[in-house]
mmCIF file of C-alpha atoms in Angstrom:
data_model
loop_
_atom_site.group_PDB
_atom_site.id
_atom_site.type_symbol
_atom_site.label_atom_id
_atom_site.label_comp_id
_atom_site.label_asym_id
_atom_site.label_seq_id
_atom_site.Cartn_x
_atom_site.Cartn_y
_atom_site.Cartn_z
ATOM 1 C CA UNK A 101 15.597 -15.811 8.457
ATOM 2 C CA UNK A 102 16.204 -15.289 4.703
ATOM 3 C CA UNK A 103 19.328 -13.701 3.036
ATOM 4 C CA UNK A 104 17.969 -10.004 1.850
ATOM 5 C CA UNK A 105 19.358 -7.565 -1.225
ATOM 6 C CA UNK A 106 20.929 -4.690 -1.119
ATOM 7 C CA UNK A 107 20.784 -1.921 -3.256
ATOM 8 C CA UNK A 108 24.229 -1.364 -3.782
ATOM 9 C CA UNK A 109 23.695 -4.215 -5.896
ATOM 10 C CA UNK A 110 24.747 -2.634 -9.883
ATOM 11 C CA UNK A 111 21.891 -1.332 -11.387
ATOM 12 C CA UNK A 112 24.332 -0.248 -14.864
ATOM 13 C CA UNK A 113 23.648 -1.208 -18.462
ATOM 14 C CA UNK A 114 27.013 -2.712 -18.616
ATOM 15 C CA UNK A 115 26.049 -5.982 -19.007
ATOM 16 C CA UNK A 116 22.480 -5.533 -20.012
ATOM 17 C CA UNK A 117 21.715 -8.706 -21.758
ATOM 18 C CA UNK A 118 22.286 -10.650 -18.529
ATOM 19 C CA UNK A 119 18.953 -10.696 -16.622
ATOM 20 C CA UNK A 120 18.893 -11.104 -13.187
ATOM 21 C CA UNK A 121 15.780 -12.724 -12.965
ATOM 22 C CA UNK A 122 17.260 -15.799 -15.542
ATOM 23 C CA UNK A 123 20.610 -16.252 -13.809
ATOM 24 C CA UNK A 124 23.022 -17.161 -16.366
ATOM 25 C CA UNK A 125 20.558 -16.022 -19.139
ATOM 26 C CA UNK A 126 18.783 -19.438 -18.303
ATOM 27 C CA UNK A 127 14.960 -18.581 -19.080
ATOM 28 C CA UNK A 128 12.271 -19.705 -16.677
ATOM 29 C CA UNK A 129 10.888 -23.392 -17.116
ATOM 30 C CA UNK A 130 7.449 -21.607 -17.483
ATOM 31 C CA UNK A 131 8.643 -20.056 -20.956
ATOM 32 C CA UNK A 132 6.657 -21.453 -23.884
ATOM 33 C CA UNK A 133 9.186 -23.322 -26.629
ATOM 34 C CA UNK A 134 6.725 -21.650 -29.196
ATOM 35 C CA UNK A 135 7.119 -18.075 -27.871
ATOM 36 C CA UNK A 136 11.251 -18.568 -27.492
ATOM 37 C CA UNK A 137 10.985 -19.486 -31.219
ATOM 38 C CA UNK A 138 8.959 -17.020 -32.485
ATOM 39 C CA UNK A 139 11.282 -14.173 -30.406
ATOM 40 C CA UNK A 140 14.467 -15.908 -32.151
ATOM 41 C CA UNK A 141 12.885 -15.009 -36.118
ATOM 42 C CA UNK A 142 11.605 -11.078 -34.629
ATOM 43 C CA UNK A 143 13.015 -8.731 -37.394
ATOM 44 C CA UNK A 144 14.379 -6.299 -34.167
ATOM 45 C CA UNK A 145 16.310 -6.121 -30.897
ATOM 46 C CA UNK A 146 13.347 -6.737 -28.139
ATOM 47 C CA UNK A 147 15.960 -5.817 -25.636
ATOM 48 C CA UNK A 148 16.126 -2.483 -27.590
ATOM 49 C CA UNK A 149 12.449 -1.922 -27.698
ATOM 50 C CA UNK A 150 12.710 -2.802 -23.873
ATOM 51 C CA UNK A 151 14.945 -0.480 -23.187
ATOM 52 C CA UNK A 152 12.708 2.460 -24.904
ATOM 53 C CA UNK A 153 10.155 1.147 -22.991
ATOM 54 C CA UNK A 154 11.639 1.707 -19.545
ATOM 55 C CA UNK A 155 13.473 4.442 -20.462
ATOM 56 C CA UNK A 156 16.498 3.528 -20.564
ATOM 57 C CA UNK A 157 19.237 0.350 -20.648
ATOM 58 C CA UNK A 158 19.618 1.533 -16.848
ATOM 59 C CA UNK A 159 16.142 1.749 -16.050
ATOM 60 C CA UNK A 160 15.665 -1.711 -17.543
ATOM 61 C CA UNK A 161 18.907 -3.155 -15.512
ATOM 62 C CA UNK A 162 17.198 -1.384 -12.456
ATOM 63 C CA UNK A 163 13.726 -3.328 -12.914
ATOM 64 C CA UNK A 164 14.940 -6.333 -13.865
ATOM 65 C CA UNK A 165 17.125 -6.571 -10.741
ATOM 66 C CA UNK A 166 14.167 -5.421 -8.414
ATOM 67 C CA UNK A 167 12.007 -8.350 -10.456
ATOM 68 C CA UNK A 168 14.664 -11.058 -9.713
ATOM 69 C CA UNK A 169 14.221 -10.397 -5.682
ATOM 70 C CA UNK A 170 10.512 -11.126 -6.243
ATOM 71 C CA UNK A 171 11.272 -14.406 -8.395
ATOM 72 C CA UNK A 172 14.671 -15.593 -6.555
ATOM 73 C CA UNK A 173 13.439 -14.102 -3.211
ATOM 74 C CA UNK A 174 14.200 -17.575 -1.063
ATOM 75 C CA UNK A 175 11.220 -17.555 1.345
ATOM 76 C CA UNK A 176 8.839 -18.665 -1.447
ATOM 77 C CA UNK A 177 5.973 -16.186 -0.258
ATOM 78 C CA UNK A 178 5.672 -14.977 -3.462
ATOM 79 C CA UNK A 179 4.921 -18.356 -5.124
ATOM 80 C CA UNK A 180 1.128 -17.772 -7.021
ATOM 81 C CA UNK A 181 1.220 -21.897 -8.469
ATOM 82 C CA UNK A 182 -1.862 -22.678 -5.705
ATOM 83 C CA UNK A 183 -3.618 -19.139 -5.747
ATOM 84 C CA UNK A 184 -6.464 -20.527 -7.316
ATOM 85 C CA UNK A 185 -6.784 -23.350 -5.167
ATOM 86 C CA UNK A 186 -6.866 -21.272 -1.790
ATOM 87 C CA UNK A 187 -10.149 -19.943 0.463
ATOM 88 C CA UNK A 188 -10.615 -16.570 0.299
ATOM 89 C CA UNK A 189 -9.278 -16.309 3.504
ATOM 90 C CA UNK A 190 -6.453 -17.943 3.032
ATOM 91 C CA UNK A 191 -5.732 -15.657 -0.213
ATOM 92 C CA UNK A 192 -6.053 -12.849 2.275
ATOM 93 C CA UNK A 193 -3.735 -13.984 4.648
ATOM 94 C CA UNK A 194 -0.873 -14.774 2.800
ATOM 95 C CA UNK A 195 -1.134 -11.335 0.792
ATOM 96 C CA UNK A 196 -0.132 -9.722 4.119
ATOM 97 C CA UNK A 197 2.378 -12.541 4.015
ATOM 98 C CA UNK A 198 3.743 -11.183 0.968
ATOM 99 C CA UNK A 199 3.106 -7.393 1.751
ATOM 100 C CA UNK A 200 5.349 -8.180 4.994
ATOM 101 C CA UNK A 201 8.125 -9.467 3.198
ATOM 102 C CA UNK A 202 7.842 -7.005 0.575
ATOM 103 C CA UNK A 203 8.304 -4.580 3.562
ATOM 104 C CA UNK A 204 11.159 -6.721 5.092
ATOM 105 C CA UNK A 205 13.071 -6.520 1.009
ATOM 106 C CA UNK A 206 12.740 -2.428 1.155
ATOM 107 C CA UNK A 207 14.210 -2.105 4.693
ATOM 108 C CA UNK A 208 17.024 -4.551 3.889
ATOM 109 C CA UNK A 209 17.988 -2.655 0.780
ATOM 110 C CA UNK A 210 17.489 0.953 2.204
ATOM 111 C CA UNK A 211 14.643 1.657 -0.409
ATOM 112 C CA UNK A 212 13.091 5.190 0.895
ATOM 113 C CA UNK A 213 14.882 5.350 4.111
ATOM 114 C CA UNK A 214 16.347 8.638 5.083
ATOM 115 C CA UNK A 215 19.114 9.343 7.205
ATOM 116 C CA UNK A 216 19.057 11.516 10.226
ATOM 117 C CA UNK A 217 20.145 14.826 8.183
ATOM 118 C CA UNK A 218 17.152 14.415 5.722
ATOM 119 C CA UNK A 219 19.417 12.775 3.105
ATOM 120 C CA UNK A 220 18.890 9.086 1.479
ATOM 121 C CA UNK A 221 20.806 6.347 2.214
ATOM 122 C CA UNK A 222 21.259 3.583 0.740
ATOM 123 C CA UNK A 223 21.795 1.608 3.714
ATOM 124 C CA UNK A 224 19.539 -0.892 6.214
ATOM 125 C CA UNK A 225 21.160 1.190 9.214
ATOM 126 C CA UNK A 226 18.960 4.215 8.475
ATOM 127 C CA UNK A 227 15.567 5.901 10.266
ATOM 128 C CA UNK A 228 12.990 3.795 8.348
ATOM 129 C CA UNK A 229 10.668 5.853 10.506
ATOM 130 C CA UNK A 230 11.325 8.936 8.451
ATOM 131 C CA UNK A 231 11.701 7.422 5.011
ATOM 132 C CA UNK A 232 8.752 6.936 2.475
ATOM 133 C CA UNK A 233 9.382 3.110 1.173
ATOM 134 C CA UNK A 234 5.770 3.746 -0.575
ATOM 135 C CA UNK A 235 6.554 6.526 -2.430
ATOM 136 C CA UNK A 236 9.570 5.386 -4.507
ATOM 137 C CA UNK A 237 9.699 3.989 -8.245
ATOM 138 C CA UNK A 238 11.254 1.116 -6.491
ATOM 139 C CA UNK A 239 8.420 0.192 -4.250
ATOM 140 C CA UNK A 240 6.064 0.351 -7.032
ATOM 141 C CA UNK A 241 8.259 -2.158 -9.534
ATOM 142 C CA UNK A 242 8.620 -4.478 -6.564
ATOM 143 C CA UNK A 243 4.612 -4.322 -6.178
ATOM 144 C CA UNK A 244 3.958 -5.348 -9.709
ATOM 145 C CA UNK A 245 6.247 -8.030 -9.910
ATOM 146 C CA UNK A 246 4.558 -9.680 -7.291
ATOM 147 C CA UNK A 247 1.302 -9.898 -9.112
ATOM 148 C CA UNK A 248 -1.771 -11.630 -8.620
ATOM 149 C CA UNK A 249 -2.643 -10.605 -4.923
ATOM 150 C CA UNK A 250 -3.812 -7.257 -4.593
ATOM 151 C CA UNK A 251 -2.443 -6.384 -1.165
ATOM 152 C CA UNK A 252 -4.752 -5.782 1.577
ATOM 153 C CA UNK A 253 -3.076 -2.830 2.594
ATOM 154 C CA UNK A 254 -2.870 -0.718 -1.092
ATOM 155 C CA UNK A 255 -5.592 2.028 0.367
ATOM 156 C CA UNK A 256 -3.081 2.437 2.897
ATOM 157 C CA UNK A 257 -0.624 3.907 0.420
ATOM 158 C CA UNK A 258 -2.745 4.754 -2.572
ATOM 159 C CA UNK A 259 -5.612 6.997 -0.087
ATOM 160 C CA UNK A 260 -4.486 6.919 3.520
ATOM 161 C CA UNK A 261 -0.883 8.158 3.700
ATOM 162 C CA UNK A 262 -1.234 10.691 1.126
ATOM 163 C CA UNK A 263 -4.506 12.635 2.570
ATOM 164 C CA UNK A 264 -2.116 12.682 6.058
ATOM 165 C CA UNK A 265 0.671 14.483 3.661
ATOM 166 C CA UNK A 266 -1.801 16.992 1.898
ATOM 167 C CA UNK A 267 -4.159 18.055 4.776
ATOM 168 C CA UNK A 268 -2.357 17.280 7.870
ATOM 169 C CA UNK A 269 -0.410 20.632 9.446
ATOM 170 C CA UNK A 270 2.988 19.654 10.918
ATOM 171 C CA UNK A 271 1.983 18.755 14.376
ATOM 172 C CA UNK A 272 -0.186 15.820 12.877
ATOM 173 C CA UNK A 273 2.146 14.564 10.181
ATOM 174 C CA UNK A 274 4.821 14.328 13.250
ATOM 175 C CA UNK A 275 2.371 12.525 15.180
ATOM 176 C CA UNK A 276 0.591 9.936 12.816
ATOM 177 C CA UNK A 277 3.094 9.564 9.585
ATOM 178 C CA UNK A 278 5.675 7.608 11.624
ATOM 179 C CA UNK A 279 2.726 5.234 12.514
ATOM 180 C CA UNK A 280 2.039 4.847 9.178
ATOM 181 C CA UNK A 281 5.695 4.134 7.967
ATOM 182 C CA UNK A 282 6.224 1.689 10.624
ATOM 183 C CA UNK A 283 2.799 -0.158 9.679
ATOM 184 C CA UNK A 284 1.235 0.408 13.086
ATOM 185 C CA UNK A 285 -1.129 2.525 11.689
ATOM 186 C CA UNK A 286 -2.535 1.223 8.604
ATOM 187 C CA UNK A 287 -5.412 3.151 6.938
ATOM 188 C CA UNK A 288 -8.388 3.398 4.248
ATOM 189 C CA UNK A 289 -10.657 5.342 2.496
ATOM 190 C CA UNK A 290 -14.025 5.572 3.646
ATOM 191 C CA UNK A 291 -16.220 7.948 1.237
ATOM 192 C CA UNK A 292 -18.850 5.852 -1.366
ATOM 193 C CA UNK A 293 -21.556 5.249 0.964
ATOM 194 C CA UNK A 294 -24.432 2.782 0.006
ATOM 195 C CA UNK A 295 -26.855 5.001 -1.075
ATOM 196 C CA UNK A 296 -24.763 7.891 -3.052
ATOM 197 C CA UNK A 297 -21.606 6.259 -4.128
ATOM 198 C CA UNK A 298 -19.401 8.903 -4.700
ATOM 199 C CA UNK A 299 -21.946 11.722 -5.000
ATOM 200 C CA UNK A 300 -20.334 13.754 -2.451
ATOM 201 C CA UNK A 301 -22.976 16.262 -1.830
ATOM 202 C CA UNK A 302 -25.263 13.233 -1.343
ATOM 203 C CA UNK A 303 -23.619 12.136 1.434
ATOM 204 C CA UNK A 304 -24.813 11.077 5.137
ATOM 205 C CA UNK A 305 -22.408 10.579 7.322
ATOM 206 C CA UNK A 306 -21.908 13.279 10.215
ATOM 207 C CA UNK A 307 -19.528 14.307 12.178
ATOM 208 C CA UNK A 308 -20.685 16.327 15.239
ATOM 209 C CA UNK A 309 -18.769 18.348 16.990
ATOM 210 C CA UNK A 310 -19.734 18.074 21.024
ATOM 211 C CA UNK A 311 -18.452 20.742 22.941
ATOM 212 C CA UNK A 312 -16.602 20.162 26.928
ATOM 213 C CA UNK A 313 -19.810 21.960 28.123
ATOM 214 C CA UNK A 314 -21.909 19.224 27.117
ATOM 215 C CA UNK A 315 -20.149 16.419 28.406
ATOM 216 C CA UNK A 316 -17.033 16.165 26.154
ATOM 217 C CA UNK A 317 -13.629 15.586 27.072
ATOM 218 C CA UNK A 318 -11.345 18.860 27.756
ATOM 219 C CA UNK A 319 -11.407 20.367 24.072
ATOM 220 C CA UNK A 320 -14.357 18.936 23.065
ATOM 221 C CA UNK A 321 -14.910 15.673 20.970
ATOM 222 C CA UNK A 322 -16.039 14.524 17.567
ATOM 223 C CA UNK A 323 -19.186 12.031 17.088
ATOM 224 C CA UNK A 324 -18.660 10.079 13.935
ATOM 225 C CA UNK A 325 -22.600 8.539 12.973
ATOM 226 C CA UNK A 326 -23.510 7.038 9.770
ATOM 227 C CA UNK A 327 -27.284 6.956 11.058
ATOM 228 C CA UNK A 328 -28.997 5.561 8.170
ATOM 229 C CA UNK A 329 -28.632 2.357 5.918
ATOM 230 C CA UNK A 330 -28.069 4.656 2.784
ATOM 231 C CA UNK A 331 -25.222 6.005 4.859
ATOM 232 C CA UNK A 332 -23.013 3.023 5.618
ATOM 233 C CA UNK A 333 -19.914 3.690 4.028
ATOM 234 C CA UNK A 334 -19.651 0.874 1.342
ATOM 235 C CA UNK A 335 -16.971 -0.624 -0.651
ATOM 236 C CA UNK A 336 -13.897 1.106 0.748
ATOM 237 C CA UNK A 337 -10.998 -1.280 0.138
ATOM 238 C CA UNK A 338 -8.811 -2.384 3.626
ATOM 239 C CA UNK A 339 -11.350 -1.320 5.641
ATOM 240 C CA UNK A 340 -13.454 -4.515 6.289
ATOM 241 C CA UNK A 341 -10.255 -6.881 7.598
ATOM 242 C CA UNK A 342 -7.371 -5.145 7.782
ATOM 243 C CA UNK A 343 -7.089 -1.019 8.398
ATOM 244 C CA UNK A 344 -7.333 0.104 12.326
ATOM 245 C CA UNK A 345 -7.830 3.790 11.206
ATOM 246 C CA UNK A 346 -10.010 5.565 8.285
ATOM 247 C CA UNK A 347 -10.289 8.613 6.882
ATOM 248 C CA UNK A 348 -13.495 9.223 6.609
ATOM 249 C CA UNK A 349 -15.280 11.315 4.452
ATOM 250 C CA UNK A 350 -18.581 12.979 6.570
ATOM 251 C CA UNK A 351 -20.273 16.512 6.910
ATOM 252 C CA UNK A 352 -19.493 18.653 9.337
ATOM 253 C CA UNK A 353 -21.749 19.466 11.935
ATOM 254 C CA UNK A 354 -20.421 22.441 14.703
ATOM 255 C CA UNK A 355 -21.423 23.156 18.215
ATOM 256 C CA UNK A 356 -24.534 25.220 17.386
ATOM 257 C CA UNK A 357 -25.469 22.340 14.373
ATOM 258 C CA UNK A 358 -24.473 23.943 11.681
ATOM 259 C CA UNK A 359 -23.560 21.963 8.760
ATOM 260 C CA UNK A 360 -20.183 23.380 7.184
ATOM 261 C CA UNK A 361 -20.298 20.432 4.571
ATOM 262 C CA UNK A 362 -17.837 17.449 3.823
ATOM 263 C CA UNK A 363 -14.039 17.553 5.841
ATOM 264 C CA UNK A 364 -12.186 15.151 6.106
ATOM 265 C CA UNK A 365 -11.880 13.124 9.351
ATOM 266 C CA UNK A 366 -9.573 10.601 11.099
ATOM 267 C CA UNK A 367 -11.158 7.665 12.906
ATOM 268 C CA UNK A 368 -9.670 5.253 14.398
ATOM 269 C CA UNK A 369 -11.909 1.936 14.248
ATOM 270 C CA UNK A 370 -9.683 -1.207 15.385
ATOM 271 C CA UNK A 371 -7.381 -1.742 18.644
ATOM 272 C CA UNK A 372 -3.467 -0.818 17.526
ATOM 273 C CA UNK A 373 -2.824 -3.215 20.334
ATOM 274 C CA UNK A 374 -5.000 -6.235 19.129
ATOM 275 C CA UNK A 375 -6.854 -5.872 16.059
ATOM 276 C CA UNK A 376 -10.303 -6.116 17.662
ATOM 277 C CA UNK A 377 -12.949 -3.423 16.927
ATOM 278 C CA UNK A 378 -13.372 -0.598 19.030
ATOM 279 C CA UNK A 379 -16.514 0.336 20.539
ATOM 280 C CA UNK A 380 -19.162 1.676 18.271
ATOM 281 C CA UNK A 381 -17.551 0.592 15.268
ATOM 282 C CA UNK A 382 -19.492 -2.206 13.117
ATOM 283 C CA UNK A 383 -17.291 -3.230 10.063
ATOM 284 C CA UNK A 384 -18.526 -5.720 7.309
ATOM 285 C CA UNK A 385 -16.554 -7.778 4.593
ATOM 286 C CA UNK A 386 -17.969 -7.878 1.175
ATOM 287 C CA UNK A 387 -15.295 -10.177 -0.911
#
């Protein structure tokens, strides 16, 4: 168990040349002697430019503490020194390391939680359930401070989550977007196939609509079929290791076999329970 921040940590410019992520203004031992010399004879303020950059003195207090968590954090997941030294494997694994703690930092310091009104909080006693830690500024600093190790589970933020927000009615956001914000649903993209890429109008992939008359279950079921090589969706990131669920990209087929073109479909592909495959579903990792 590691000690976690808060965020009612100060993010104010009031003491903006102290940087949290060089306590006592010590620099890191990594900094080059040449590079602190040359920054010593610049003609400007760099903290100045830096500050124009981020917007602000506040904005710049506001990364730089966020940054420091990532360097100072005390479980020393976020170390990169052997990342070239690991197995691919190995590189994958501790990237969900990292993406866990990165989690475990946001919960801790009430980043995107929401309190039962509706109202942030800055505060770990809050419904992370209905929060959005992915869709702050915050998250997004603390992901690029970590560098280096593209996270497994980006599609699930960058793709997944926000085709649930923008085509989902109300009775499916309730149902799957507290999956997804509790990481027991974690999702891709699935459009390029092999054979078209992302030509849309080129692509395979069905999904067939069998009615209860025919054998379906009450209401009817969907049959998801990429039936040709050319139609094996390729390339979509998360999906070969690490989503359970997809939204996959695939023509529309209805009861009478007409083809209403591409919708939008999602299809669950790995146990929630135990990671394994579920029947039907053939997944393939290609580095």
């Amino acid at each position: 168990i590691y000690s976690t921040p808060t965020m009612t940590s100060k993010f104010s410019a009031s003491n903006n040349t102290e940087d949290p992520r060089e306590p006592n203004n010590c620099p890191p031992l990594t900094l080059s002697p040449d590079l602190s010399s040359e920054r010593s004879k610049s003609s400007f303020n760099p903290l100045a430019i830096t500050n124009f950059i981020d917007g602000s003195a506040d904005a710049t207090s506001k990364r730089r503490l966020l940054e420091s968590w990532i360097i100072r954090d005390p479980s020393g997941v976020f170390n990169n020194d052997d990342n070239n030294y690991l197995h691919r494997s190995e590189r994958h694994t501790r990237a969900l390391a990292k993406f866990v703690r990165l989690v475990e930092l946001c919960r801790a310091a009430g980043i995107g939680a929401k309190s039962t009104n509706g109202t942030s909080k800055d505060s770990a006693a809050v419904n992370h359930i209905e929060g959005e830690i992915i869709a702050t500024p915050e998250f997004i600093t603390l992901v690029n401070a970590i560098s280096d190790d593209p996270f497994p589970t980006s599609l699930h933020w960058v793709m997944f989550v926000p085709n649930i927000l923008t085509l989902c009615d109300a009775e499916q956001q309730a149902q799957w977007l507290p999956l997804c914000r509790d990481w027991k649903m974690i999702g891709c993209y699935a459009q390029t196939e092999l054979g078209h890429g992302s030509n849309i109008r080129a692509l395979e992939t069905t999904a067939t609509f069998l009615k209860e008359s025919d054998g379906a279950a009450k209401g009817g079921e969907w049959i998801i079929n990429s039936p040709t090589l050319t139609s094996t969706k390729f390339w979509p990131g998360t999906l070969g290791k690490t989503a359970n669920h997809a939204m996959v990209i695939a023509r529309l087929i209805d009861g009478s076999g007409k083809d209403h073109g591409i919708h939008n479909f999602l299809v669950p592909l790995r146990s929630m329970e135990d990671h394994t495959l579920l029947p039907g579903v053939e997944t393939g990792d290609i580095g």
